[in-house]
Amino acid sequence: MLSLPSSSWTAAVRGLLYHDPAVVGGVAVALLLGTYGLFGMAVDLPLVVAGFCATTLVYAVDRGWRVPAEDRTNRPGRVAWVEGHWGWLRGEAGLLGALGGAMVPALEPWTLVGAGALGAVAMLQVAPGRSGRAGLTGLPKPLVIAATWAVGGGLLPLVEAGRPLGLDAALFGGYRFLFILPNLLLADWADRAGDAAAGLAPWTTGWTAGQVRRLATGLLLGAALLAAVWGARTPHPVLLSMDAWGLLLMLAVVWRRPAPHPRSALLADLVVAWPVVPALGAWMIV
């Protein structure tokens, strides 16, 4: 039986981790599970599966089916991987489309409305406008994307469970938004050269690394403040303290020496997935 050298297997796994959109879908699952754990709710499997499928498909369209011109400068390794794995990505998209569609009848109507709204927002980013460029550019891009992640990963589970979207939901949603946004700001700053070359007029023009880091630090301090306020109201303060360690990890990502390597982006994404830890903590406690 033929077998690939160990180095070839390592390269294949590395390519999947760095470039396959399913990894981003896994981050969405981690955020969803974190919400269930922190609010003491039973995991709704259809929503988790649908969230994984939808997120993966959105990023597959953005990174693969519509290869942005700026990615050829900013992410040449990812572009090469995508162009070399069309068959894999098509098969993955077909499977996830069918699986995600099968979950739809199991979801509550208001959840579907919210998911549809998030999908429409996502299409602003992945669908090119008349100029052939993405619909979301400049500073609105990271703000809208962070809000979409915060709502999808933080609030949709509450909607599906029939929980009221009151002050607790607002505090938690704001906490998640400020936790996720620094990662997107750093990614935009790292991509500024390719974005400018593609005519996207990046908001990062004129910003130094120190300025972006200080802005990101301020956002994380704001997230910590919201977590503290919500912590006085939540019945699970121990789990929230576990979740808040993610802020320190994100702060470390913000201030580490930037490296033009996909490993750095993967590390930041794994920090966004930190809420899976308090989710596991909730499972162990219960």
Short mmCIF file of C-alpha atoms in Angstrom, two decimals:
data_model
loop_
_atom_site.label_atom_id
_atom_site.label_comp_id
_atom_site.label_asym_id
_atom_site.label_seq_id
_atom_site.Cartn_x
_atom_site.Cartn_y
_atom_site.Cartn_z
CA MET A 1 0.00 0.00 0.00
CA LEU A 2 1.32 3.43 -0.94
CA SER A 3 1.81 6.01 1.77
CA LEU A 4 2.85 9.62 1.77
CA PRO A 5 6.05 10.65 3.56
CA SER A 6 5.45 12.09 7.00
CA SER A 7 6.51 15.52 5.75
CA SER A 8 3.76 15.39 3.10
CA TRP A 9 1.15 14.51 5.72
CA THR A 10 2.39 17.36 7.89
CA ALA A 11 2.14 19.79 4.99
CA ALA A 12 -1.37 18.56 4.17
CA VAL A 13 -2.59 18.99 7.75
CA ARG A 14 -0.93 22.39 7.97
CA GLY A 15 -2.67 23.48 4.78
CA LEU A 16 -6.06 22.44 6.16
CA LEU A 17 -5.49 24.25 9.45
CA TYR A 18 -4.21 27.42 7.82
CA HIS A 19 -6.59 27.69 4.87
CA ASP A 20 -9.67 25.45 5.08
CA PRO A 21 -12.77 27.52 5.94
CA ALA A 22 -14.02 24.68 8.14
CA VAL A 23 -11.56 25.88 10.78
CA VAL A 24 -13.45 29.18 10.94
CA GLY A 25 -16.66 27.17 11.23
CA GLY A 26 -15.10 25.46 14.24
CA VAL A 27 -14.47 28.87 15.84
CA ALA A 28 -18.18 29.64 15.40
CA VAL A 29 -19.05 26.38 17.15
CA ALA A 30 -16.76 27.32 20.05
CA LEU A 31 -18.54 30.68 20.46
CA LEU A 32 -21.95 29.01 20.38
CA LEU A 33 -20.94 26.42 22.96
CA GLY A 34 -19.50 29.16 25.16
CA THR A 35 -22.86 30.94 25.17
CA TYR A 36 -24.68 27.77 26.18
CA GLY A 37 -22.22 27.19 28.99
CA LEU A 38 -22.25 30.73 30.36
CA PHE A 39 -26.05 30.96 30.34
CA GLY A 40 -26.54 27.46 31.73
CA MET A 41 -28.53 26.27 28.74
CA ALA A 42 -28.65 22.85 27.14
CA VAL A 43 -26.81 22.73 23.83
CA ASP A 44 -29.13 22.94 20.83
CA LEU A 45 -27.42 20.60 18.37
CA PRO A 46 -29.32 21.71 15.23
CA LEU A 47 -28.28 25.34 15.80
CA VAL A 48 -24.66 24.37 16.45
CA VAL A 49 -24.53 22.24 13.30
CA ALA A 50 -26.26 24.94 11.24
CA GLY A 51 -23.87 27.58 12.61
CA PHE A 52 -20.86 25.50 11.64
CA CYS A 53 -22.18 24.85 8.15
CA ALA A 54 -23.27 28.43 7.45
CA THR A 55 -20.03 29.99 8.71
CA THR A 56 -17.87 27.58 6.76
CA LEU A 57 -19.87 28.18 3.57
CA VAL A 58 -19.67 31.98 3.90
CA TYR A 59 -15.90 31.88 4.31
CA ALA A 60 -15.58 29.32 1.52
CA VAL A 61 -17.30 31.75 -0.84
CA ASP A 62 -15.20 34.67 0.37
CA ARG A 63 -11.87 32.86 0.19
CA GLY A 64 -12.39 30.36 -2.58
CA TRP A 65 -15.19 30.88 -5.05
CA ARG A 66 -14.54 34.62 -5.11
CA VAL A 67 -10.79 35.06 -4.67
CA PRO A 68 -10.36 38.73 -3.76
CA ALA A 69 -7.68 40.56 -5.71
CA GLU A 70 -6.11 41.78 -2.47
CA ASP A 71 -5.65 38.19 -1.27
CA ARG A 72 -3.13 37.55 -4.03
CA THR A 73 -0.90 40.06 -2.25
CA ASN A 74 -1.96 39.55 1.36
CA ARG A 75 -2.57 35.77 1.35
CA PRO A 76 -0.70 34.21 -1.58
CA GLY A 77 -0.33 30.90 0.27
CA ARG A 78 -4.07 30.65 0.82
CA VAL A 79 -4.83 31.53 -2.79
CA ALA A 80 -2.44 28.83 -3.99
CA TRP A 81 -3.97 26.29 -1.60
CA VAL A 82 -7.51 27.13 -2.69
CA GLU A 83 -6.63 26.90 -6.38
CA GLY A 84 -5.03 23.51 -5.74
CA HIS A 85 -7.99 22.12 -3.77
CA TRP A 86 -11.04 23.05 -5.84
CA GLY A 87 -12.39 19.51 -5.73
CA TRP A 88 -12.04 19.29 -1.97
CA LEU A 89 -13.73 22.65 -1.43
CA ARG A 90 -16.61 21.86 -3.80
CA GLY A 91 -17.24 18.56 -2.06
CA GLU A 92 -17.04 20.20 1.35
CA ALA A 93 -19.47 22.93 0.30
CA GLY A 94 -21.96 20.43 -1.11
CA LEU A 95 -21.89 18.30 2.03
CA LEU A 96 -22.21 21.25 4.39
CA GLY A 97 -24.96 22.83 2.30
CA ALA A 98 -27.01 19.64 2.53
CA LEU A 99 -26.30 19.17 6.23
CA GLY A 100 -27.07 22.78 7.10
CA GLY A 101 -30.26 22.70 5.07
CA ALA A 102 -31.39 19.59 6.95
CA MET A 103 -31.15 21.56 10.22
CA VAL A 104 -33.49 24.35 9.10
CA PRO A 105 -36.79 22.62 10.00
CA ALA A 106 -35.51 22.06 13.54
CA LEU A 107 -34.89 25.78 14.20
CA GLU A 108 -37.35 28.28 15.62
CA PRO A 109 -38.83 30.87 13.21
CA TRP A 110 -37.20 33.86 14.94
CA THR A 111 -33.86 32.08 14.83
CA LEU A 112 -34.26 31.69 11.08
CA VAL A 113 -35.12 35.39 10.76
CA GLY A 114 -32.00 36.33 12.70
CA ALA A 115 -29.84 33.91 10.73
CA GLY A 116 -31.25 35.29 7.49
CA ALA A 117 -30.37 38.82 8.55
CA LEU A 118 -26.84 37.75 9.43
CA GLY A 119 -26.57 35.98 6.09
CA ALA A 120 -27.62 39.14 4.28
CA VAL A 121 -24.93 41.09 6.11
CA ALA A 122 -22.36 38.43 5.24
CA MET A 123 -23.25 38.75 1.57
CA LEU A 124 -22.22 42.41 1.73
CA GLN A 125 -18.71 41.15 2.27
CA VAL A 126 -18.57 38.14 -0.05
CA ALA A 127 -20.66 39.48 -2.94
CA PRO A 128 -18.71 41.89 -5.17
CA GLY A 129 -20.29 45.20 -6.05
CA ARG A 130 -20.32 46.89 -9.45
CA SER A 131 -16.62 47.60 -9.21
CA GLY A 132 -15.93 43.92 -8.56
CA ARG A 133 -14.76 44.70 -5.03
CA ALA A 134 -16.26 43.59 -1.76
CA GLY A 135 -19.29 45.52 -0.55
CA LEU A 136 -17.75 46.13 2.89
CA THR A 137 -14.56 48.17 2.97
CA GLY A 138 -12.80 50.55 5.31
CA LEU A 139 -13.55 50.71 9.02
CA PRO A 140 -17.19 49.49 8.65
CA LYS A 141 -15.81 46.11 7.53
CA PRO A 142 -14.29 44.97 10.87
CA LEU A 143 -17.08 46.61 12.86
CA VAL A 144 -19.85 44.83 10.95
CA ILE A 145 -18.04 41.50 10.88
CA ALA A 146 -17.38 41.62 14.64
CA ALA A 147 -21.03 42.51 15.27
CA THR A 148 -22.14 39.62 13.07
CA TRP A 149 -19.99 37.17 15.02
CA ALA A 150 -21.18 38.57 18.35
CA VAL A 151 -24.83 38.30 17.40
CA GLY A 152 -24.53 34.92 15.72
CA GLY A 153 -22.38 33.30 18.39
CA GLY A 154 -23.73 35.15 21.40
CA LEU A 155 -27.38 36.00 20.85
CA LEU A 156 -28.85 33.45 18.43
CA PRO A 157 -28.66 30.67 21.06
CA LEU A 158 -30.76 32.87 23.36
CA VAL A 159 -33.29 33.48 20.59
CA GLU A 160 -33.50 29.76 19.81
CA ALA A 161 -34.04 28.98 23.50
CA GLY A 162 -36.75 31.60 23.83
CA ARG A 163 -34.72 33.71 26.26
CA PRO A 164 -35.52 37.45 26.45
CA LEU A 165 -32.99 39.76 24.82
CA GLY A 166 -32.73 42.20 27.71
CA LEU A 167 -29.88 43.83 29.60
CA ASP A 168 -27.99 40.57 30.16
CA ALA A 169 -28.02 39.81 26.44
CA ALA A 170 -26.89 43.36 25.61
CA LEU A 171 -24.00 43.20 28.08
CA PHE A 172 -22.95 39.78 26.83
CA GLY A 173 -23.25 40.78 23.18
CA GLY A 174 -21.15 43.88 23.78
CA TYR A 175 -18.58 41.83 25.66
CA ARG A 176 -18.28 39.40 22.74
CA PHE A 177 -18.12 42.23 20.19
CA LEU A 178 -15.22 43.94 21.98
CA PHE A 179 -13.44 40.60 22.42
CA ILE A 180 -13.60 39.73 18.70
CA LEU A 181 -12.99 43.18 17.17
CA PRO A 182 -9.25 43.48 18.03
CA ASN A 183 -8.49 40.36 16.00
CA LEU A 184 -10.18 41.87 12.95
CA LEU A 185 -8.46 45.23 13.37
CA LEU A 186 -5.06 43.56 13.53
CA ALA A 187 -5.86 41.50 10.44
CA ASP A 188 -6.88 44.63 8.53
CA TRP A 189 -3.70 46.42 9.56
CA ALA A 190 -1.57 43.48 8.43
CA ASP A 191 -3.37 43.50 5.06
CA ARG A 192 -3.07 47.23 4.46
CA ALA A 193 -0.56 47.02 1.61
CA GLY A 194 -2.56 44.54 -0.46
CA ASP A 195 -5.82 46.35 0.28
CA ALA A 196 -4.37 49.66 -0.88
CA ALA A 197 -2.97 48.05 -4.03
CA ALA A 198 -6.44 46.67 -4.78
CA GLY A 199 -7.96 50.14 -4.42
CA LEU A 200 -9.90 49.40 -1.24
CA ALA A 201 -8.79 52.57 0.60
CA PRO A 202 -8.05 50.80 3.91
CA TRP A 203 -8.79 52.65 7.14
CA THR A 204 -5.34 51.58 8.35
CA THR A 205 -3.58 54.08 6.08
CA GLY A 206 -1.46 56.26 8.33
CA TRP A 207 -1.93 54.07 11.39
CA THR A 208 1.17 52.68 13.11
CA ALA A 209 1.37 49.28 14.76
CA GLY A 210 1.50 50.98 18.15
CA GLN A 211 -1.68 52.96 17.48
CA VAL A 212 -3.61 49.88 16.41
CA ARG A 213 -2.35 47.96 19.44
CA ARG A 214 -3.39 50.73 21.81
CA LEU A 215 -6.83 50.87 20.20
CA ALA A 216 -7.18 47.09 20.51
CA THR A 217 -6.05 47.26 24.15
CA GLY A 218 -8.69 49.87 24.89
CA LEU A 219 -11.36 47.66 23.32
CA LEU A 220 -10.27 44.71 25.46
CA LEU A 221 -10.41 46.88 28.58
CA GLY A 222 -13.94 47.81 27.58
CA ALA A 223 -14.74 44.12 27.18
CA ALA A 224 -13.38 43.47 30.67
CA LEU A 225 -15.60 46.22 32.07
CA LEU A 226 -18.70 44.77 30.44
CA ALA A 227 -17.73 41.30 31.70
CA ALA A 228 -17.41 42.68 35.23
CA VAL A 229 -20.83 44.34 35.07
CA TRP A 230 -22.43 41.21 33.65
CA GLY A 231 -20.52 39.08 36.18
CA ALA A 232 -22.48 40.77 38.99
CA ARG A 233 -25.68 39.51 37.35
CA THR A 234 -24.80 36.10 36.00
CA PRO A 235 -25.49 32.97 38.09
CA HIS A 236 -22.25 31.43 36.79
CA PRO A 237 -19.43 33.85 37.78
CA VAL A 238 -16.83 31.06 37.90
CA LEU A 239 -17.49 30.19 34.27
CA LEU A 240 -17.36 33.85 33.31
CA SER A 241 -13.97 34.20 35.02
CA MET A 242 -12.76 31.27 32.91
CA ASP A 243 -14.13 32.95 29.80
CA ALA A 244 -12.47 36.26 30.67
CA TRP A 245 -9.03 34.64 30.43
CA GLY A 246 -9.61 34.89 26.71
CA LEU A 247 -9.21 38.66 27.03
CA LEU A 248 -5.69 38.21 28.38
CA LEU A 249 -4.86 35.77 25.61
CA MET A 250 -6.15 38.23 23.01
CA LEU A 251 -4.10 40.96 24.66
CA ALA A 252 -1.02 38.77 24.27
CA VAL A 253 -1.86 38.30 20.58
CA VAL A 254 -2.25 42.06 20.19
CA TRP A 255 1.18 42.84 21.65
CA ARG A 256 3.18 39.94 20.25
CA ARG A 257 5.61 40.66 17.43
CA PRO A 258 3.60 40.44 14.19
CA ALA A 259 4.70 37.71 11.78
CA PRO A 260 3.69 37.52 8.09
CA HIS A 261 2.72 33.87 8.44
CA PRO A 262 -0.67 32.10 8.42
CA ARG A 263 0.28 30.54 11.74
CA SER A 264 -0.23 33.96 13.36
CA ALA A 265 -3.75 34.26 11.95
CA LEU A 266 -4.55 30.72 13.11
CA LEU A 267 -3.32 31.54 16.60
CA ALA A 268 -5.58 34.60 16.79
CA ASP A 269 -8.56 32.55 15.58
CA LEU A 270 -7.87 29.92 18.24
CA VAL A 271 -7.99 32.66 20.88
CA VAL A 272 -11.42 33.70 19.57
CA ALA A 273 -12.40 30.05 20.08
CA TRP A 274 -11.43 30.25 23.78
CA PRO A 275 -15.11 30.20 24.95
CA VAL A 276 -15.09 26.46 24.33
CA VAL A 277 -13.08 26.22 27.58
CA PRO A 278 -15.83 27.58 29.87
CA ALA A 279 -18.26 25.45 27.86
CA LEU A 280 -16.26 22.38 28.85
CA GLY A 281 -16.12 23.73 32.40
CA ALA A 282 -19.91 23.98 32.48
CA TRP A 283 -20.20 20.39 31.26
CA MET A 284 -17.81 19.18 33.96
CA ILE A 285 -19.54 21.14 36.73
CA VAL A 286 -23.00 19.92 35.75
#
